[in-house]
GROMACS .gro file of C-alpha atoms in nm:
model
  254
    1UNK     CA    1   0.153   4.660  -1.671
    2UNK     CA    2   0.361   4.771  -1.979
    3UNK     CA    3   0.198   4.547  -2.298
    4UNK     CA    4   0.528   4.544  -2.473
    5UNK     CA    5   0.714   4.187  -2.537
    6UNK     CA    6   0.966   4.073  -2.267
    7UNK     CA    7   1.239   3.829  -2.328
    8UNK     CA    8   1.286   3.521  -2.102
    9UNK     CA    9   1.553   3.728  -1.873
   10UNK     CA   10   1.223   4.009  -1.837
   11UNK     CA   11   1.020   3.805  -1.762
   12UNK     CA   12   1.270   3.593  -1.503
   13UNK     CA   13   1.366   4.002  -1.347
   14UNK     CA   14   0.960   4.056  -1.304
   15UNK     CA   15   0.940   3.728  -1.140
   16UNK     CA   16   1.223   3.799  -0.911
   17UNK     CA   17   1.037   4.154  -0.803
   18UNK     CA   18   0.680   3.951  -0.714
   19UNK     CA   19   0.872   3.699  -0.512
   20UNK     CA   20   1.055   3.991  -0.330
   21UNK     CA   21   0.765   4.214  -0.271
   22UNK     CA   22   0.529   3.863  -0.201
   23UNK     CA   23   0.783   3.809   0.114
   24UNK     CA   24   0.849   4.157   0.240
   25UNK     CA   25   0.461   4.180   0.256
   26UNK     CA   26   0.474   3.806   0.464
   27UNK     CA   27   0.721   3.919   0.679
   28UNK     CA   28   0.575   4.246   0.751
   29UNK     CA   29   0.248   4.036   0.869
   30UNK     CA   30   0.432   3.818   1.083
   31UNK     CA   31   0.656   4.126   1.254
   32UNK     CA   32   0.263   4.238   1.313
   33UNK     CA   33   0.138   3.900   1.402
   34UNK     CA   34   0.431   3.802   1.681
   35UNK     CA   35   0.328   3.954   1.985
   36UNK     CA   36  -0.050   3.820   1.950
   37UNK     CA   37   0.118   3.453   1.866
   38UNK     CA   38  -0.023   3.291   2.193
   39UNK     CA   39  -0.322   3.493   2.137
   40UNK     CA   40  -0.325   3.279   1.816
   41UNK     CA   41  -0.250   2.925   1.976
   42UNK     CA   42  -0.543   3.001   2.180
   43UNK     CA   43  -0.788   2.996   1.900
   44UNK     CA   44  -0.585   2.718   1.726
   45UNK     CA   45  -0.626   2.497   2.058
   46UNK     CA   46  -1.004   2.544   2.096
   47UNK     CA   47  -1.095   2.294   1.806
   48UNK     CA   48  -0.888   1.966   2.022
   49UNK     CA   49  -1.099   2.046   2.352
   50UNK     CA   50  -0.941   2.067   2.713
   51UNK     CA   51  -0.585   1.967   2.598
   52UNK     CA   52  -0.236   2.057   2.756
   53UNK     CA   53   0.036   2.134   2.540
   54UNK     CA   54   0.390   2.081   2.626
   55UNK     CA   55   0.764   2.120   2.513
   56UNK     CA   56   1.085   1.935   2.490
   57UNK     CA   57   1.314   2.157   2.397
   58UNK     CA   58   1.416   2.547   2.516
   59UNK     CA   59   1.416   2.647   2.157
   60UNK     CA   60   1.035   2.548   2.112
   61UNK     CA   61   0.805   2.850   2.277
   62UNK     CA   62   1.041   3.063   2.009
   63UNK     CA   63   0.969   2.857   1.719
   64UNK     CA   64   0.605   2.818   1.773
   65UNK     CA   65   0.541   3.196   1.781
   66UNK     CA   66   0.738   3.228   1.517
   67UNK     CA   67   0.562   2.941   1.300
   68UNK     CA   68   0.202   3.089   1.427
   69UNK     CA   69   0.362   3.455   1.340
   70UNK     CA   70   0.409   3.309   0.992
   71UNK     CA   71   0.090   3.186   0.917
   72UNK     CA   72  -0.103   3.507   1.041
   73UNK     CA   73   0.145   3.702   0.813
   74UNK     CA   74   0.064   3.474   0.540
   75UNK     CA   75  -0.294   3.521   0.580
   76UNK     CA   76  -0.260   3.865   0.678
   77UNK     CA   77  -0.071   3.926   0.335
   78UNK     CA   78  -0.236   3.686   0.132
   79UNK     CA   79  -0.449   3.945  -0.099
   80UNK     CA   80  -0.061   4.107  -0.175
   81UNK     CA   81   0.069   3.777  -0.260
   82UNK     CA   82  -0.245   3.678  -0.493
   83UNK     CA   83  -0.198   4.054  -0.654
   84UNK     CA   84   0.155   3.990  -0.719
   85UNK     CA   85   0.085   3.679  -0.915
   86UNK     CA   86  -0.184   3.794  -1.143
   87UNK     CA   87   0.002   4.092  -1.231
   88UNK     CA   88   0.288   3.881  -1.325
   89UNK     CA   89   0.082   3.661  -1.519
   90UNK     CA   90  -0.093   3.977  -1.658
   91UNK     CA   91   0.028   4.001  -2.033
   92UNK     CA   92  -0.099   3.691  -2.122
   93UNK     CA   93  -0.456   3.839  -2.087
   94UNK     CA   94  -0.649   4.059  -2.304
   95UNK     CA   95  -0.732   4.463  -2.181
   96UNK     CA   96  -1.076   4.387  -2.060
   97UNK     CA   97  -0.937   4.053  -1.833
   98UNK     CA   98  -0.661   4.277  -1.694
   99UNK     CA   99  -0.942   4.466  -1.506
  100UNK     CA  100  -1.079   4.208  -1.386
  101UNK     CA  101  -0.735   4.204  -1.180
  102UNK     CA  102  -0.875   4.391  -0.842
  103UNK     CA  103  -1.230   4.231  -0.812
  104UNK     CA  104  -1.039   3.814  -0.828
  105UNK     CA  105  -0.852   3.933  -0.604
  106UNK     CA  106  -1.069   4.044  -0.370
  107UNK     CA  107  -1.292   3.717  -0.428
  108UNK     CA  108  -1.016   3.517  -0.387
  109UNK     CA  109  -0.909   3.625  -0.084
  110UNK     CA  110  -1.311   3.640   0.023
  111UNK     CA  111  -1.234   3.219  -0.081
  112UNK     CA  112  -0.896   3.157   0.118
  113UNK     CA  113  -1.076   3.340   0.408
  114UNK     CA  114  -1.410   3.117   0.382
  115UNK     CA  115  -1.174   2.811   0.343
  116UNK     CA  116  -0.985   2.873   0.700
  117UNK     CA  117  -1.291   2.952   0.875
  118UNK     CA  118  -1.493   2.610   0.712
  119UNK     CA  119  -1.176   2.421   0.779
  120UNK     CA  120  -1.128   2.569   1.121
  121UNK     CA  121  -1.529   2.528   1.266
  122UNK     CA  122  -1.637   2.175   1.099
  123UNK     CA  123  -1.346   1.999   1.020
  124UNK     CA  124  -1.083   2.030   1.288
  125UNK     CA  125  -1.315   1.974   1.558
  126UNK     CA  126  -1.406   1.634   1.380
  127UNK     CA  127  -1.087   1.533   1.282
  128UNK     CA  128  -0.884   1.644   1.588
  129UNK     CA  129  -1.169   1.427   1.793
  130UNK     CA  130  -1.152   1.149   1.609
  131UNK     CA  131  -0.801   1.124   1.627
  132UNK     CA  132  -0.750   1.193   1.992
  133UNK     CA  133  -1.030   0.940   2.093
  134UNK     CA  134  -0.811   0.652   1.885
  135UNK     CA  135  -0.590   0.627   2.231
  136UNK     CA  136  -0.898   0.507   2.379
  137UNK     CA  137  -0.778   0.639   2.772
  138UNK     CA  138  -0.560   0.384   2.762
  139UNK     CA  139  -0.267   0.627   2.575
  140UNK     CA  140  -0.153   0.907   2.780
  141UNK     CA  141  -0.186   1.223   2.583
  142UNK     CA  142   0.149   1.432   2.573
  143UNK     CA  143   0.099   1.705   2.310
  144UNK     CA  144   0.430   1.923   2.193
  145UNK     CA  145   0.328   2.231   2.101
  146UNK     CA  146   0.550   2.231   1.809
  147UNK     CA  147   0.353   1.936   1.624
  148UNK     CA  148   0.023   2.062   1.768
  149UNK     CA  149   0.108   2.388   1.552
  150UNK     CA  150   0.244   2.259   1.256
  151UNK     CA  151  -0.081   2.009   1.232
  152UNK     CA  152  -0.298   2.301   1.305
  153UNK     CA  153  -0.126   2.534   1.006
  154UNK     CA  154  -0.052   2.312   0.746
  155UNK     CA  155  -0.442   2.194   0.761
  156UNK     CA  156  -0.585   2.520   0.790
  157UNK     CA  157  -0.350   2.628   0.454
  158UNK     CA  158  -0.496   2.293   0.285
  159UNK     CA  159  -0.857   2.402   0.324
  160UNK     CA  160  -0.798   2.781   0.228
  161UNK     CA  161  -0.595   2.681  -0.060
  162UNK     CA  162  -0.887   2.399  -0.180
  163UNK     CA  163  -1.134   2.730  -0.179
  164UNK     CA  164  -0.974   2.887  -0.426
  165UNK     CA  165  -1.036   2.601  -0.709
  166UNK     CA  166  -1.322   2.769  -0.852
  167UNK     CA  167  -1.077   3.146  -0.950
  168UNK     CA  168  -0.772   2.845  -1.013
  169UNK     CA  169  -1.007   2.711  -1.272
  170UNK     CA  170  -1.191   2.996  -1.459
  171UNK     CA  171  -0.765   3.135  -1.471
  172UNK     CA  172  -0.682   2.811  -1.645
  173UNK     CA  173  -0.984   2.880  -1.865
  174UNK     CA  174  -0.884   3.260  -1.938
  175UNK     CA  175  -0.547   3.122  -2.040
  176UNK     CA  176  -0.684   2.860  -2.300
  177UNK     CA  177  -0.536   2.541  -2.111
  178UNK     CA  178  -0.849   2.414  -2.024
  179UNK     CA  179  -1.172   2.480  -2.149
  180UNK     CA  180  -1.542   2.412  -1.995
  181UNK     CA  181  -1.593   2.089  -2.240
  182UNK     CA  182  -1.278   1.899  -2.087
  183UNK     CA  183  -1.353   1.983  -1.781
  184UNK     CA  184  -1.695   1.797  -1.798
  185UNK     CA  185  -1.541   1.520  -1.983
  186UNK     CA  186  -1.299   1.482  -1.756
  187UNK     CA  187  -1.448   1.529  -1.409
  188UNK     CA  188  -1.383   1.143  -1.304
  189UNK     CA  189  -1.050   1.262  -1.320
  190UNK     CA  190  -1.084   1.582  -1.110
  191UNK     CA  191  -1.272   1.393  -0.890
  192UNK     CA  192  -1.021   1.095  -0.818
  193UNK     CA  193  -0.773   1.442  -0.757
  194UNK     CA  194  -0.985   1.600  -0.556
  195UNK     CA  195  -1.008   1.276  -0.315
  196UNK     CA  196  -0.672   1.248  -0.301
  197UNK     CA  197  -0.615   1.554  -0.213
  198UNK     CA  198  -0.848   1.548   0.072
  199UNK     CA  199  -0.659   1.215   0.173
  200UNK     CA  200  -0.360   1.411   0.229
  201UNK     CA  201  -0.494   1.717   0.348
  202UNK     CA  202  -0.714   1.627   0.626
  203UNK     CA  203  -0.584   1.519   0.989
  204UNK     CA  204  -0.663   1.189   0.985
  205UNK     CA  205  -0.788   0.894   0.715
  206UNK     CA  206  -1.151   0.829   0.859
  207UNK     CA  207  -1.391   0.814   0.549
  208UNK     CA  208  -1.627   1.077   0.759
  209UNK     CA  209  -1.306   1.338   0.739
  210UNK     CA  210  -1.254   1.295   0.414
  211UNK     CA  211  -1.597   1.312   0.275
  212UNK     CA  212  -1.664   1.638   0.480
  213UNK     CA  213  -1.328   1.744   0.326
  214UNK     CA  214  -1.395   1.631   0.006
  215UNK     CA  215  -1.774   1.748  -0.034
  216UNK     CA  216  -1.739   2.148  -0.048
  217UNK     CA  217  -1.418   2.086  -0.316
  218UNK     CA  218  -1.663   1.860  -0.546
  219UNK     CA  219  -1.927   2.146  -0.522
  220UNK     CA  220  -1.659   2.393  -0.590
  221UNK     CA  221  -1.536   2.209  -0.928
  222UNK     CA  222  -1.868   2.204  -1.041
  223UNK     CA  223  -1.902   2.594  -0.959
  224UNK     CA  224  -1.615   2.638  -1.120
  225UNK     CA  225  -1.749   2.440  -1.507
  226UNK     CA  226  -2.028   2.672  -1.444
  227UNK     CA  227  -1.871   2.960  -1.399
  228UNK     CA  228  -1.607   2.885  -1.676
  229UNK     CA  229  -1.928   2.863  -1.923
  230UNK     CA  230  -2.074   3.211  -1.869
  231UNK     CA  231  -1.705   3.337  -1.901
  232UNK     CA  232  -1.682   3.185  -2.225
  233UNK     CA  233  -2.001   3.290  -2.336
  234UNK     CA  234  -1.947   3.648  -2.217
  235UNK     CA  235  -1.601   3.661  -2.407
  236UNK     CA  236  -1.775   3.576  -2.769
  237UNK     CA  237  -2.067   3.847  -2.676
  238UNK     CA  238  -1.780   4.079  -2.649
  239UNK     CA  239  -1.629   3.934  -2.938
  240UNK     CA  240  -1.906   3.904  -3.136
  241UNK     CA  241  -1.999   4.306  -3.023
  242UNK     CA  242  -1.638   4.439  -3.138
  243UNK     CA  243  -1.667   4.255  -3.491
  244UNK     CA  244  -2.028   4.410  -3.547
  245UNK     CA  245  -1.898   4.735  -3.412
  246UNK     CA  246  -1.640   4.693  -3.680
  247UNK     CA  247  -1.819   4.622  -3.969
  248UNK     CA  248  -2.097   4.887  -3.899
  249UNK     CA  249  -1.735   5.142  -3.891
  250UNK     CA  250  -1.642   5.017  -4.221
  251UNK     CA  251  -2.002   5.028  -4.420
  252UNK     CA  252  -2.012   5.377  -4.261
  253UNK     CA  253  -1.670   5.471  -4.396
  254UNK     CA  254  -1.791   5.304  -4.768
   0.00000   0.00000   0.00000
C-alpha cells in the first residue's frame, strides 16, 4: 500500500488486480464448495418444511450445484473480497485508518456471517410459510429446484449484505461523504431506503416480513450514527494530541 499518487490508468490497473484476485478467490470456494452442493440444498430446504423439489430440464441438477457452489464460494471467500476492496480504497485514508484495515474486515465478515444466519433462522421460515400457505391446498405445489435456489440465495445475500450497514456507514464517514450530523438529519430518508429495501429483499410483501426484515436494519443505522460519533470524536483526540505534541516540540526547540 505504496502512498505515492496514481494517475487514473493506476488506479483503473489496481482495480483490475482486486477484481481478478476477488474472483480467483470465489472460484476457488466454489471448486471447494461443489461436491457438498446437495449437502447445501439440504440446509437451504429445511426453512420451507416437508417440500419436494423437482426439475424440468436435464441441464438443471448441473446448474443448481453450480449456483449453490457459487454462493458457498462467495461466502467462503467473502473476507478476501472485503480485503480486496479496502485495500483498493486504501490511499484515501490516513496511516492510523489504514490499520484499522484487518480488524473491519474481520467485523465485517463477523456482520455478513450474522446476517445469513438471522436471515436464514427467523426470516425464511416466516416468509417461505407465508408464501406457501397463500395456495391454500387448493394449488398443487410443484417446486423447480432451480427457482427454489435462486429464491433461497439471492435472499440470504440480501440479509448478509443489509448487516454490513453499520462498517458501510462509519466508511462513508472515514471518507468525509457523510458525516454523523446528516445522518441524524436525514434519517426519514434512510429510513424510507431502508423499507424499500426490505420490500425488495424479502420473499414475499406481507407487512409481518417486512417489519422483521426491516427492524434489525433500523437498529443497525442507528448503531451505525453512534458509532460514526465516537469515530469522529476519537479522530480530533488524535488530532488534537499530534498538534499539542507539536507545539510542546517546537517550545522545546525555542
Amino acid at each position: 500500500m505504496s502512498d505515492q499518487p496514481m494517475s487514473v490508468l493506476d488506479h483503473l490497473d489496481e482495480l483490475r488486480k482486486r477484481i481478478i484476485r476477488s474472483a480467483i478467490a470465489i472460484l476457488m470456494g466454489a471448486v471447494l464448495s461443489f461436491s457438498f452442493a446437495y449437502d447445501i440444498l439440504d440446509i437451504l430446504v429445511k426453512p420451507a418444511g416437508e417440500i419436494k423439489l423437482s426439475y424440468l430440464s436435464p441441464l438443471d441438477p448441473f446448474m443448481v450445484k453450480f449456483k449453490i457452489a457459487l454462493f458457498a464460494g462467495s461466502l467462503l471467500a467473502f473476507p478476501v473480497v472485503l480485503y480486496q476492496v479496502f485495500v483498493f480504497v486504501a490511499p484515501a485514508l490516513k496511516l492510523k485508518e489504514k490499520k484499522l484495515i484487518y480488524p473491519i474486515v474481520f467485523i465485517a465478515a463477523t456482520l455478513f456471517a450474522s446476517g445469513v444466519f438471522f436471515g436464514y433462522k427467523y426470516i425464511m421460515p416466516v416468509g417461505t410459510g407465508w408464501l406457501l400457505a397463500q395456495a391454500e391446498g387448493r394449488i398443487l405445489a410443484v417446486l423447480t429446484v432451480e427457482k427454489y435456489a435462486s429464491y433461497a440465495v439471492f435472499f440470504l445475500f440480501a440479509f448478509g449484505i443489509s448487516f454490513e450497514t453499520p462498517l458501510f456507514i462509519l466508511f462513508l464517514v472515514m471518507l468525509g461523504v457523510v458525516s454523523p450530523g446528516s445522518l441524524r438529519r436525514n434519517w426519514r430518508y434512510a429510513y424510507i431506503i431502508i423499507l424499500v429495501f426490505a420490500a425488495m429483499a424479502t420473499p414475499d410483501w406481507s407487512p409481518v416480513t417486512m417489519s422483521i426484515f426491516a427492524a434489525p436494519m433500523l437498529i443497525l443505522y442507528e448503531f451505525s450514527i453512534l458509532l460514526s460519533w465516537w469515530y469522529i470524536r476519537l479522530r480530533k483526540k488524535r488530532e488534537k494530541t499530534l498538534e499539542g505534541g507539536v507545539e510542546i516540540d517546537a517550545t522545546s526547540k525555542g
